Short mmCIF file of N, CA and C in Angstrom, two decimals:
data_model
loop_
_atom_site.label_atom_id
_atom_site.label_comp_id
_atom_site.label_asym_id
_atom_site.label_seq_id
_atom_site.Cartn_x
_atom_site.Cartn_y
_atom_site.Cartn_z
N MET A 105 121.88 157.42 144.79
CA MET A 105 123.13 157.92 144.24
C MET A 105 123.99 156.74 143.84
N ILE A 106 124.83 156.97 142.90
CA ILE A 106 125.75 155.94 142.43
C ILE A 106 127.18 156.36 142.76
N PHE A 107 127.94 155.46 143.37
CA PHE A 107 129.33 155.70 143.68
C PHE A 107 130.17 154.58 143.08
N HIS A 108 131.32 154.93 142.58
CA HIS A 108 132.29 153.95 142.11
C HIS A 108 133.13 153.53 143.30
N VAL A 109 133.41 152.24 143.42
CA VAL A 109 134.27 151.75 144.48
C VAL A 109 135.35 150.85 143.88
N THR A 110 136.42 150.71 144.60
CA THR A 110 137.48 149.79 144.18
C THR A 110 137.55 148.65 145.20
N LEU A 111 137.90 147.47 144.71
CA LEU A 111 138.11 146.32 145.57
C LEU A 111 139.53 145.82 145.36
N GLU A 112 140.19 145.53 146.45
CA GLU A 112 141.57 145.04 146.38
C GLU A 112 141.79 144.01 147.47
N GLU A 113 142.44 142.93 147.12
CA GLU A 113 142.72 141.91 148.13
C GLU A 113 143.94 142.33 148.95
N ALA A 114 143.77 142.33 150.26
CA ALA A 114 144.87 142.67 151.16
C ALA A 114 145.76 141.45 151.38
N GLU A 115 146.92 141.67 151.97
CA GLU A 115 147.86 140.58 152.22
C GLU A 115 147.28 139.50 153.11
N ASP A 116 146.36 139.89 153.99
CA ASP A 116 145.77 138.92 154.91
C ASP A 116 144.57 138.18 154.31
N GLY A 117 144.26 138.45 153.02
CA GLY A 117 143.17 137.77 152.35
C GLY A 117 141.85 138.50 152.39
N TRP A 118 141.73 139.52 153.22
CA TRP A 118 140.50 140.30 153.28
C TRP A 118 140.39 141.16 152.02
N ILE A 119 139.17 141.53 151.66
CA ILE A 119 138.93 142.40 150.51
C ILE A 119 138.71 143.82 151.02
N VAL A 120 139.52 144.74 150.56
CA VAL A 120 139.43 146.14 150.97
C VAL A 120 138.63 146.89 149.91
N ALA A 121 137.60 147.61 150.35
CA ALA A 121 136.76 148.40 149.46
C ALA A 121 136.96 149.87 149.78
N GLU A 122 137.09 150.68 148.74
CA GLU A 122 137.30 152.11 148.92
C GLU A 122 136.43 152.88 147.94
N CYS A 123 135.92 154.02 148.39
CA CYS A 123 135.15 154.91 147.54
C CYS A 123 136.00 156.16 147.29
N PRO A 124 136.67 156.23 146.13
CA PRO A 124 137.60 157.34 145.87
C PRO A 124 136.95 158.73 145.90
N ALA A 125 135.66 158.81 145.62
CA ALA A 125 134.98 160.12 145.61
C ALA A 125 134.80 160.69 147.01
N LEU A 126 134.91 159.83 148.03
CA LEU A 126 134.72 160.26 149.41
C LEU A 126 136.00 159.98 150.19
N PRO A 127 136.86 160.98 150.33
CA PRO A 127 138.16 160.78 150.98
C PRO A 127 138.05 160.09 152.34
N GLY A 128 138.81 159.02 152.50
CA GLY A 128 138.83 158.30 153.75
C GLY A 128 137.72 157.28 153.92
N CYS A 129 136.88 157.12 152.91
CA CYS A 129 135.77 156.18 152.99
C CYS A 129 136.26 154.81 152.54
N VAL A 130 136.62 153.97 153.50
CA VAL A 130 137.21 152.67 153.24
C VAL A 130 136.56 151.65 154.17
N SER A 131 136.40 150.43 153.68
CA SER A 131 135.90 149.34 154.51
C SER A 131 136.53 148.05 154.03
N GLN A 132 136.10 146.94 154.58
CA GLN A 132 136.65 145.65 154.17
C GLN A 132 135.64 144.56 154.45
N GLY A 133 135.93 143.37 153.94
CA GLY A 133 135.10 142.20 154.20
C GLY A 133 135.88 140.94 153.95
N LYS A 134 135.34 139.83 154.44
CA LYS A 134 136.00 138.54 154.26
C LYS A 134 135.97 138.09 152.80
N ASP A 135 134.94 138.57 152.07
CA ASP A 135 134.83 138.27 150.64
C ASP A 135 134.25 139.51 149.95
N GLU A 136 134.12 139.45 148.60
CA GLU A 136 133.64 140.62 147.85
C GLU A 136 132.25 141.05 148.28
N LYS A 137 131.36 140.09 148.49
CA LYS A 137 129.98 140.42 148.89
C LYS A 137 129.96 141.20 150.19
N GLU A 138 130.69 140.71 151.19
CA GLU A 138 130.74 141.39 152.47
C GLU A 138 131.41 142.76 152.35
N ALA A 139 132.46 142.85 151.56
CA ALA A 139 133.15 144.13 151.37
C ALA A 139 132.22 145.16 150.74
N ILE A 140 131.42 144.74 149.77
CA ILE A 140 130.49 145.65 149.10
C ILE A 140 129.40 146.11 150.07
N GLU A 141 128.85 145.20 150.85
CA GLU A 141 127.85 145.59 151.84
C GLU A 141 128.44 146.55 152.87
N ASN A 142 129.67 146.29 153.29
CA ASN A 142 130.31 147.15 154.28
C ASN A 142 130.64 148.53 153.72
N ILE A 143 131.04 148.61 152.45
CA ILE A 143 131.36 149.93 151.89
C ILE A 143 130.07 150.73 151.69
N LYS A 144 128.97 150.06 151.42
CA LYS A 144 127.68 150.78 151.34
C LYS A 144 127.36 151.43 152.67
N GLU A 145 127.56 150.69 153.75
CA GLU A 145 127.34 151.26 155.09
C GLU A 145 128.31 152.40 155.37
N ALA A 146 129.56 152.23 154.96
CA ALA A 146 130.56 153.28 155.18
C ALA A 146 130.22 154.54 154.40
N ILE A 147 129.72 154.38 153.17
CA ILE A 147 129.32 155.54 152.37
C ILE A 147 128.18 156.28 153.05
N THR A 148 127.18 155.55 153.53
CA THR A 148 126.06 156.16 154.23
C THR A 148 126.54 156.93 155.46
N ALA A 149 127.42 156.32 156.23
CA ALA A 149 127.95 156.98 157.43
C ALA A 149 128.78 158.20 157.08
N TRP A 150 129.58 158.12 156.02
CA TRP A 150 130.41 159.24 155.58
C TRP A 150 129.52 160.42 155.19
N LEU A 151 128.48 160.15 154.40
CA LEU A 151 127.57 161.21 153.96
C LEU A 151 126.84 161.83 155.15
N TRP A 152 126.42 161.00 156.10
CA TRP A 152 125.73 161.51 157.28
C TRP A 152 126.66 162.43 158.08
N ALA A 153 127.90 162.02 158.27
CA ALA A 153 128.85 162.83 159.03
C ALA A 153 129.10 164.17 158.35
N GLU A 154 129.25 164.15 157.02
CA GLU A 154 129.45 165.41 156.30
C GLU A 154 128.23 166.31 156.41
N ASP A 155 127.04 165.72 156.37
CA ASP A 155 125.81 166.50 156.53
C ASP A 155 125.76 167.15 157.91
N GLN A 156 126.17 166.41 158.93
CA GLN A 156 126.17 166.96 160.28
C GLN A 156 127.13 168.14 160.41
N LYS A 157 128.27 168.06 159.73
CA LYS A 157 129.21 169.19 159.72
C LYS A 157 128.57 170.39 159.05
N ALA A 158 127.86 170.17 157.95
CA ALA A 158 127.21 171.26 157.23
C ALA A 158 126.11 171.89 158.07
N VAL A 159 125.33 171.08 158.76
CA VAL A 159 124.26 171.60 159.62
C VAL A 159 124.85 172.45 160.74
N ALA A 160 125.94 172.00 161.32
CA ALA A 160 126.59 172.77 162.39
C ALA A 160 127.08 174.12 161.86
N ALA A 161 127.62 174.12 160.65
CA ALA A 161 128.10 175.37 160.06
C ALA A 161 126.94 176.31 159.75
N LEU A 162 125.80 175.76 159.32
CA LEU A 162 124.64 176.59 159.00
C LEU A 162 124.09 177.27 160.24
N SER A 163 124.09 176.57 161.36
CA SER A 163 123.52 177.15 162.57
C SER A 163 124.32 178.34 163.06
N GLU A 164 125.56 178.47 162.62
CA GLU A 164 126.40 179.60 163.01
C GLU A 164 126.10 180.85 162.18
N GLN A 165 125.42 180.67 161.05
CA GLN A 165 125.12 181.79 160.16
C GLN A 165 123.67 182.20 160.38
N LYS A 166 123.47 183.32 161.03
CA LYS A 166 122.14 183.75 161.47
C LYS A 166 121.21 184.14 160.32
N ARG A 167 121.72 184.61 159.21
CA ARG A 167 120.87 185.12 158.13
C ARG A 167 120.38 184.03 157.20
N GLN A 168 120.94 182.85 157.29
CA GLN A 168 120.54 181.78 156.38
C GLN A 168 119.56 180.85 157.08
N LYS A 169 118.58 180.37 156.31
CA LYS A 169 117.59 179.44 156.83
C LYS A 169 117.93 178.03 156.35
N PRO A 170 118.28 177.13 157.25
CA PRO A 170 118.60 175.77 156.83
C PRO A 170 117.34 174.99 156.44
N LEU A 171 117.41 174.28 155.33
CA LEU A 171 116.31 173.43 154.86
C LEU A 171 116.88 172.06 154.55
N MET A 172 116.02 171.06 154.54
CA MET A 172 116.43 169.71 154.18
C MET A 172 115.69 169.32 152.90
N VAL A 173 116.41 168.75 151.95
CA VAL A 173 115.79 168.26 150.72
C VAL A 173 116.21 166.81 150.52
N THR A 174 115.38 166.05 149.85
CA THR A 174 115.73 164.68 149.51
C THR A 174 116.07 164.61 148.03
N VAL A 175 116.99 163.74 147.69
CA VAL A 175 117.43 163.59 146.30
C VAL A 175 117.23 162.16 145.88
#
């Protein structure tokens, strides 16, 4: 998947990375390279957490059969 991210230098010199498509998905790094690597990890964690919420909601619905697909 492709996500757009923004990079902004904070007052303390760190680079803040944010993924606007995923609310609250923010990370930082000492430089741009580190910030980009960290936001990739944050995006993965954000998607995993949202998937876990969806799985929990599916288990409450008895008539639906949960399946996993890869994209």
